[in-house]
């Protein structure tokens, strides 16, 4: 990782403490992180200038080194969280993998919980998932089937499958990770979809869809329940798509009639 | 626990090794265990006789002490698995909690994996669950709704809720526990129900229902996804019952049409 500019050397390059942000919802946290990205985490030292690090030439605007460090931290975090779970991945180890000082991780992401949230957001890109699911127009059929396909893509896509397993395993064993997963799945993915359909009780619909998504993840990818784990993508879409369609857009019966 | 008859003392009361059984499906294991229950794990000692333990009076047939020991082991195992998960519950600790020698645990249950299976079976009583779900006749409506009610009873019943959480957490983190949970849920609960409906592809139906059951367990009881976690029992039955009904008895669309 060529992000050594940000590494703390004998204390001189120690990043400033980040401004305090109140604990808040994931989307707020992510925008905070995005803002922090543009700030300068460390003053350049004479030692660094002497090394001729290229980005010392331009001292204003977003620094390539800063962006590279942030990307390197996110990648290291995703890898660590996937391999060791939330509890087993320390900020120190993530910083080491990324080739930066642990203080820089705190500067960018404030806490391990927020780093976990940012690494989920970065890996899974919820906006593009929502866009793909709503592609056919929010009120027409096929929303549930597209959600099923988007889910398969996340769990079986080369770039995201390890992340997904890491997130789920972490969420089961650690409360902070569970909270992050819950917020991400409902607030960033399913609520925008349920709201776009314009039906009653979008929160209930989003949480019902969440239960089937989480169950599929567990049964197919973690527990390996057969024959579900071997069904083709088309079979999954045909069998489970209608469940999502009903949860998101169907008439929810009155409990009195249930 | 007053099951001291079976405790090994200075080697004299050491149980005989159980007859070897091949690793097999859960129902086979459970019947093996049931057979082993009737055997005599330890010869009585003079010391025990001198203590006036009541069951030394009758020396034939099933011994009350043996049954008590087995029950004590199962209760200790359920408690340990629930509190510490599969990996964190040792045979030694379970034996200690039950007031018996670890060798007696091996005599009754052969291995930790089989003890886990037996403790699930004992706690959850799959036959009674299947019976309750099929109570209205296998082909009539309401099967999905009754499955939903049976599931709520298991997860929120005083006697079983801790077991259910322990099983699920163990299954996520440990392969042997995952295998046991998978086998239990599909082979002992859902396959008999799906088969009783007489529809095509009962295995697929059972595994689809399993995915929604596991997802509800995770979302409502482990992750606390709202508002799902706060829905009333009647709401759950009304909203999710039809999903089970469709998976178990509905027409599964051809993937080509999906």
XYZ file of C-alpha atoms in Angstrom:
516
model
C 0.000 0.000 0.000
C 1.598 3.242 -1.097
C -0.132 5.434 1.395
C 2.850 6.064 3.629
C 2.392 9.842 3.606
C -0.285 9.509 6.189
C 1.713 7.249 8.452
C 2.654 8.808 11.735
C 6.389 9.169 12.143
C 7.825 9.874 15.595
C 4.637 11.701 16.445
C 5.194 14.550 13.980
C 2.589 13.359 11.533
C -0.025 12.483 14.104
C -3.463 13.345 12.743
C -5.614 15.908 14.471
C -8.501 14.519 16.445
C -11.622 14.406 14.311
C -14.467 16.718 15.243
C -16.975 14.982 17.465
C -20.086 13.648 15.845
C -23.051 12.407 17.790
C -23.911 8.725 17.385
C -26.519 8.693 14.684
C -28.081 6.705 11.892
C -25.921 5.067 9.274
C -26.667 7.548 6.496
C -25.651 10.416 8.756
C -22.454 8.608 9.652
C -21.600 7.934 6.059
C -22.055 11.563 5.070
C -19.858 12.552 8.002
C -17.200 10.216 6.722
C -17.545 11.689 3.257
C -16.992 15.166 4.668
C -13.986 14.073 6.682
C -12.442 12.684 3.525
C -11.749 16.175 2.223
C -9.888 17.348 5.296
C -6.192 17.128 5.822
C -5.461 14.439 8.362
C -1.806 15.277 8.859
C 0.493 18.191 8.288
C 3.350 17.295 5.957
C 6.758 17.016 7.559
C 10.097 18.115 6.202
C 11.059 14.466 6.205
C 8.155 13.617 3.898
C 8.904 16.562 1.613
C 12.504 15.409 1.360
C 11.276 12.025 0.162
C 9.740 13.781 -2.829
C 6.309 12.221 -2.298
C 4.464 13.511 -5.394
C 1.351 14.901 -3.723
C 3.404 17.336 -1.648
C 3.565 19.430 -4.828
C -0.062 20.395 -4.566
C -1.116 21.486 -1.115
C -4.773 22.383 -1.629
C -7.975 20.417 -2.368
C -8.436 16.688 -1.899
C -5.125 14.887 -1.590
C -4.633 11.729 -3.610
C -2.739 10.301 -0.650
C -5.677 10.912 1.627
C -8.066 9.232 -0.767
C -5.694 6.333 -1.254
C -5.338 5.914 2.508
C -9.095 5.930 2.980
C -9.552 3.349 0.224
C -6.751 1.234 1.652
C -8.344 1.366 5.117
C -11.750 0.379 3.756
C -10.282 -2.521 1.809
C -8.295 -3.695 4.814
C -11.398 -3.359 7.012
C -13.554 -5.337 4.588
C -10.954 -8.051 4.416
C -10.465 -8.217 8.208
C -14.186 -8.107 9.014
C -14.840 -10.836 6.445
C -12.076 -13.081 7.746
C -12.246 -12.476 11.494
C -15.701 -11.045 12.136
C -16.468 -7.789 13.896
C -15.052 -8.750 17.270
C -11.898 -10.319 15.828
C -10.912 -7.367 13.630
C -9.025 -4.685 15.560
C -8.465 -1.106 14.389
C -4.747 -1.687 14.972
C -4.662 -4.726 12.659
C -6.717 -2.951 10.003
C -4.377 0.038 10.138
C -1.377 -2.257 9.831
C -2.884 -4.038 6.806
C -3.593 -0.669 5.201
C -0.100 0.610 5.933
C -1.336 3.549 7.996
C -1.320 4.635 11.597
C -4.276 3.572 13.751
C -4.909 7.253 14.522
C -5.627 7.877 10.857
C -8.307 5.192 10.935
C -9.902 7.016 13.878
C -9.574 10.298 12.019
C -11.472 9.008 9.010
C -13.978 6.710 10.660
C -14.169 7.789 14.326
C -14.916 4.322 15.741
C -14.809 0.656 14.834
C -18.593 0.574 14.612
C -18.609 3.424 12.098
C -15.760 1.851 10.169
C -17.836 -1.316 9.946
C -20.801 0.710 8.664
C -18.661 2.493 6.108
C -17.095 -0.755 4.930
C -20.558 -2.277 4.420
C -21.705 0.812 2.551
C -18.583 0.905 0.400
C -18.702 -2.810 -0.422
C -22.396 -3.099 -1.166
C -23.381 0.242 -2.696
C -27.028 0.323 -1.558
C -28.023 3.134 -3.959
C -27.239 0.972 -6.978
C -29.128 -1.967 -5.449
C -32.226 0.194 -4.882
C -31.949 1.615 -8.384
C -31.729 -1.854 -9.936
C -34.711 -3.171 -7.965
C -36.864 -0.169 -8.884
C -35.702 -0.197 -12.501
C -38.997 -1.426 -13.924
C -41.001 1.310 -12.246
C -42.014 1.031 -8.649
C -45.632 -0.014 -9.147
C -45.278 -2.659 -11.837
C -44.758 -6.331 -11.165
C -41.317 -7.831 -10.914
C -40.051 -5.754 -7.994
C -39.798 -8.867 -5.845
C -38.066 -10.799 -8.619
C -35.545 -8.001 -9.167
C -34.871 -7.853 -5.432
C -34.173 -11.590 -5.528
C -31.712 -11.122 -8.407
C -29.976 -8.192 -6.705
C -29.588 -10.282 -3.564
C -28.057 -13.179 -5.506
C -25.650 -10.766 -7.176
C -24.485 -9.450 -3.786
C -24.040 -12.902 -2.253
C -22.485 -14.585 -5.250
C -20.699 -11.663 -6.896
C -16.933 -12.025 -6.846
C -16.366 -8.661 -5.186
C -19.031 -8.894 -2.480
C -19.585 -12.514 -1.438
C -16.877 -12.608 1.265
C -18.113 -9.300 2.676
C -21.666 -10.578 2.915
C -20.663 -13.676 4.856
C -18.439 -11.620 7.144
C -21.221 -9.151 7.848
C -23.748 -11.862 8.655
C -21.433 -13.817 10.922
C -20.440 -10.620 12.723
C -24.057 -9.582 13.144
C -24.965 -12.834 14.863
C -22.191 -12.632 17.416
C -21.845 -8.912 18.060
C -24.511 -6.380 18.932
C -22.830 -3.415 17.244
C -22.478 -5.363 14.005
C -26.094 -6.528 14.278
C -27.225 -2.910 14.645
C -25.221 -1.867 11.594
C -26.527 -4.718 9.451
C -30.092 -4.052 10.542
C -29.865 -0.329 9.757
C -28.163 -0.935 6.450
C -30.616 -3.549 5.248
C -33.793 -1.780 6.308
C -32.931 1.930 6.092
C -30.625 1.963 3.093
C -32.017 -0.819 0.941
C -35.525 -1.981 1.792
C -37.231 1.182 3.078
C -36.470 3.175 -0.099
C -37.908 0.290 -2.135
C -40.989 -0.156 0.060
C -41.602 3.597 0.147
C -41.363 3.832 -3.649
C -44.219 1.357 -4.057
C -46.547 3.809 -2.325
C -48.317 1.083 -0.334
C -49.443 1.148 3.276
C -47.089 0.223 6.132
C -43.755 0.499 4.283
C -41.811 -0.156 7.513
C -43.648 -3.428 8.110
C -43.118 -4.417 4.469
C -39.407 -3.631 4.630
C -38.929 -5.671 7.800
C -40.873 -8.650 6.406
C -38.716 -8.596 3.274
C -35.641 -8.305 5.498
C -36.619 -11.495 7.335
C -36.824 -13.488 4.086
C -33.557 -12.003 2.782
C -31.709 -12.814 6.006
C -33.213 -16.301 6.058
C -32.099 -16.991 2.506
C -28.614 -15.790 3.346
C -28.444 -18.051 6.376
C -30.066 -21.107 4.787
C -28.321 -20.981 1.408
C -24.924 -19.529 2.229
C -24.200 -20.200 5.903
C -26.114 -23.351 6.893
C -26.257 -24.905 3.418
C -29.850 -26.168 3.687
C -30.523 -28.475 0.735
C -31.896 -28.390 -1.877
C -32.200 -24.604 -1.399
C -28.423 -24.182 -1.459
C -28.289 -25.825 -4.901
C -31.239 -24.078 -6.569
C -30.407 -22.146 -9.735
C -30.783 -18.387 -9.824
C -33.885 -18.732 -12.000
C -35.439 -21.186 -9.557
C -34.776 -18.828 -6.639
C -36.350 -15.939 -8.547
C -39.387 -18.054 -9.458
C -39.916 -19.513 -5.983
C -38.966 -16.640 -3.666
C -39.550 -13.604 -5.896
C -43.335 -13.760 -5.303
C -42.769 -13.679 -1.541
C -40.895 -10.378 -1.846
C -43.490 -9.093 -4.311
C -46.267 -9.804 -1.832
C -44.395 -8.341 1.154
C -43.509 -5.168 -0.785
C -46.596 -4.542 -2.910
C -49.374 -7.015 -2.005
C -52.327 -6.518 0.274
C -51.292 -7.254 3.844
C -54.243 -9.037 5.444
C -55.724 -7.701 8.630
C -54.493 -9.657 11.666
C -58.140 -10.033 12.719
C -58.658 -12.184 9.640
C -55.420 -14.090 10.160
C -28.679 -33.470 40.969
C -29.349 -36.712 42.820
C -27.937 -39.025 40.200
C -24.872 -40.134 42.127
C -25.459 -43.811 41.472
C -24.031 -43.447 38.024
C -21.012 -41.469 39.114
C -17.723 -43.232 38.672
C -15.938 -43.817 41.973
C -12.302 -44.889 42.056
C -12.795 -46.599 38.733
C -15.117 -49.301 40.047
C -18.209 -47.749 38.592
C -16.726 -46.811 35.234
C -19.341 -47.304 32.521
C -18.786 -49.835 29.782
C -18.029 -48.359 26.385
C -21.198 -47.983 24.343
C -21.577 -50.190 21.292
C -20.314 -48.475 18.172
C -22.876 -46.854 15.938
C -22.112 -45.512 12.518
C -22.508 -41.749 12.077
C -25.978 -41.360 10.670
C -28.991 -39.107 10.418
C -30.408 -37.456 13.462
C -33.433 -39.688 13.826
C -31.195 -42.757 13.767
C -28.971 -41.224 16.418
C -31.889 -40.397 18.614
C -33.249 -43.926 18.467
C -29.779 -45.221 19.320
C -29.760 -42.987 22.343
C -33.175 -44.243 23.343
C -31.888 -47.807 23.176
C -28.802 -46.991 25.194
C -31.007 -45.538 27.884
C -32.173 -48.977 28.879
C -28.710 -50.434 29.324
C -26.844 -50.517 32.568
C -24.006 -48.036 32.471
C -22.362 -49.064 35.700
C -22.323 -52.060 37.981
C -23.456 -51.180 41.475
C -20.768 -51.133 44.138
C -20.920 -52.254 47.703
C -20.332 -48.665 48.666
C -23.438 -47.587 46.804
C -25.492 -50.389 48.273
C -24.357 -49.337 51.744
C -25.684 -45.835 51.067
C -29.127 -47.362 50.725
C -29.823 -45.794 47.330
C -33.449 -46.866 46.780
C -33.125 -48.186 43.221
C -30.564 -50.801 44.273
C -33.571 -52.792 45.512
C -34.693 -53.604 41.991
C -31.900 -54.809 39.707
C -33.743 -55.499 36.474
C -35.337 -53.355 33.764
C -34.791 -49.615 33.287
C -33.107 -48.064 36.300
C -34.571 -44.841 37.651
C -31.010 -43.656 38.378
C -30.039 -44.151 34.752
C -33.045 -42.208 33.559
C -32.397 -39.474 36.075
C -28.778 -39.222 34.966
C -29.773 -39.006 31.341
C -32.330 -36.298 32.070
C -29.817 -34.416 34.192
C -27.246 -34.575 31.377
C -29.753 -33.337 28.807
C -30.812 -30.459 31.029
C -27.211 -29.523 31.722
C -26.385 -29.757 28.015
C -29.336 -27.558 27.039
C -28.336 -24.994 29.602
C -24.649 -25.001 28.592
C -25.337 -24.920 24.849
C -27.799 -22.064 25.328
C -25.411 -20.036 27.469
C -22.062 -20.774 25.833
C -22.871 -22.031 22.347
C -21.742 -25.303 20.858
C -18.034 -24.550 20.883
C -18.057 -23.126 24.407
C -19.865 -26.044 26.060
C -17.534 -28.918 26.951
C -18.601 -32.452 27.779
C -16.605 -32.118 30.994
C -18.516 -29.011 32.075
C -21.865 -30.552 31.150
C -21.019 -33.685 33.140
C -20.012 -31.569 36.116
C -23.268 -29.580 35.971
C -25.218 -32.835 35.818
C -23.274 -34.337 38.701
C -22.052 -37.298 36.655
C -18.777 -38.548 35.248
C -17.859 -37.401 31.719
C -17.617 -41.060 30.683
C -21.311 -41.474 31.411
C -22.082 -38.634 29.011
C -20.092 -40.496 26.355
C -21.884 -43.708 27.237
C -25.310 -42.182 26.689
C -24.603 -39.803 23.822
C -21.352 -41.030 22.200
C -20.135 -37.554 21.106
C -20.722 -33.867 21.691
C -22.379 -33.569 18.301
C -24.858 -36.301 19.148
C -25.457 -34.823 22.583
C -26.269 -31.525 20.857
C -28.692 -33.315 18.541
C -30.343 -35.124 21.439
C -30.639 -31.927 23.458
C -32.348 -30.185 20.514
C -34.687 -33.131 20.068
C -35.472 -33.313 23.766
C -36.082 -29.573 24.112
C -38.154 -29.027 21.002
C -40.121 -32.239 20.541
C -40.478 -32.179 16.735
C -43.216 -34.823 16.638
C -45.579 -32.612 18.611
C -44.739 -29.623 16.375
C -45.507 -31.625 13.219
C -48.706 -32.928 14.778
C -49.871 -29.422 15.696
C -49.123 -28.014 12.230
C -50.969 -30.861 10.501
C -53.858 -30.752 12.965
C -56.338 -29.281 10.495
C -55.749 -31.980 7.913
C -52.797 -31.848 5.574
C -54.568 -30.497 2.490
C -56.746 -27.814 3.997
C -55.768 -24.186 4.347
C -54.144 -22.875 7.466
C -51.082 -25.154 7.424
C -48.814 -22.112 6.937
C -50.606 -20.203 9.665
C -50.311 -23.115 12.093
C -46.597 -23.435 11.293
C -46.213 -19.739 12.109
C -47.965 -20.237 15.463
C -45.883 -23.312 16.303
C -42.712 -21.368 15.527
C -43.766 -18.473 17.798
C -44.505 -20.970 20.562
C -41.008 -22.469 20.284
C -39.238 -19.109 20.227
C -41.312 -17.408 22.889
C -42.314 -20.353 25.054
C -40.785 -20.212 28.510
C -39.246 -23.670 28.273
C -37.747 -23.385 24.799
C -36.789 -19.775 24.001
C -33.271 -19.954 25.470
C -32.628 -23.243 23.654
C -33.683 -21.769 20.328
C -31.338 -18.815 20.629
C -28.488 -21.045 21.719
C -29.047 -23.398 18.797
C -29.137 -20.595 16.249
C -26.031 -18.866 17.580
C -24.183 -22.175 17.708
C -25.229 -23.029 14.171
C -23.809 -19.808 12.789
C -20.410 -20.251 14.353
C -19.897 -24.001 14.304
C -20.255 -26.411 11.408
C -21.330 -29.413 13.488
C -24.060 -27.361 15.142
C -25.133 -26.005 11.741
C -25.457 -29.567 10.419
C -27.553 -30.606 13.403
C -29.848 -27.599 13.134
C -30.266 -28.095 9.401
C -31.110 -31.785 9.775
C -33.463 -31.149 12.633
C -35.379 -28.356 10.941
C -35.704 -29.983 7.533
C -35.776 -33.738 8.275
C -37.654 -33.782 11.560
C -40.027 -30.848 11.210
C -40.529 -29.526 7.686
C -40.158 -32.632 5.516
C -42.902 -34.545 7.358
C -45.166 -31.511 6.935
C -44.302 -30.984 3.256
C -44.663 -34.692 2.522
C -48.065 -34.805 4.207
C -49.426 -32.179 1.822
C -48.856 -34.549 -1.095
C -47.572 -31.810 -3.403
C -44.660 -31.930 -5.829
C -41.076 -31.257 -4.723
C -41.517 -31.631 -0.949
C -37.760 -31.202 -0.390
C -37.734 -27.855 -2.184
C -40.836 -26.769 -0.258
C -39.301 -27.755 3.082
C -36.092 -25.858 2.364
C -37.949 -22.736 1.221
C -40.016 -22.795 4.410
C -36.804 -23.331 6.372
C -35.316 -20.167 4.887
C -38.288 -18.047 6.026
C -38.307 -19.664 9.482
C -34.593 -19.070 9.975
C -34.931 -15.509 8.679
C -37.739 -14.760 11.116
C -35.687 -16.183 13.958
C -32.700 -14.035 13.031
C -34.644 -10.842 12.248
C -37.087 -10.952 15.162
C -35.111 -12.631 17.930
C -31.404 -12.106 17.194
C -31.058 -8.907 15.158
C -34.235 -7.217 16.424
C -35.303 -5.776 13.062
C -38.155 -3.327 13.662
C -41.107 -3.243 13.391
C -40.964 -7.013 12.798
C -39.601 -7.622 16.279
C -42.630 -5.878 17.787
C -45.399 -7.404 15.651
C -48.088 -9.254 17.576
C -48.518 -12.986 17.138
C -51.701 -12.390 15.127
C -49.905 -9.955 12.828
C -47.092 -12.449 12.237
C -49.617 -15.164 11.420
C -51.502 -12.867 9.041
C -48.431 -11.500 7.251
C -46.083 -14.507 7.144
C -48.526 -17.425 7.359
C -49.432 -17.089 3.645
C -45.743 -17.344 2.719
C -45.491 -20.722 4.454
C -48.816 -21.769 2.967
C -47.556 -20.997 -0.547
C -44.186 -22.677 -0.007
C -45.785 -25.813 1.440
C -48.958 -26.188 -0.598
C -49.054 -23.604 -3.415
C -48.129 -24.017 -7.055
C -44.394 -23.483 -7.443
C -43.969 -21.603 -10.735
C -41.668 -22.988 -13.381
C -38.295 -21.209 -13.350
C -38.706 -20.654 -17.092
C -41.630 -18.372 -16.289
C -39.811 -16.639 -13.453
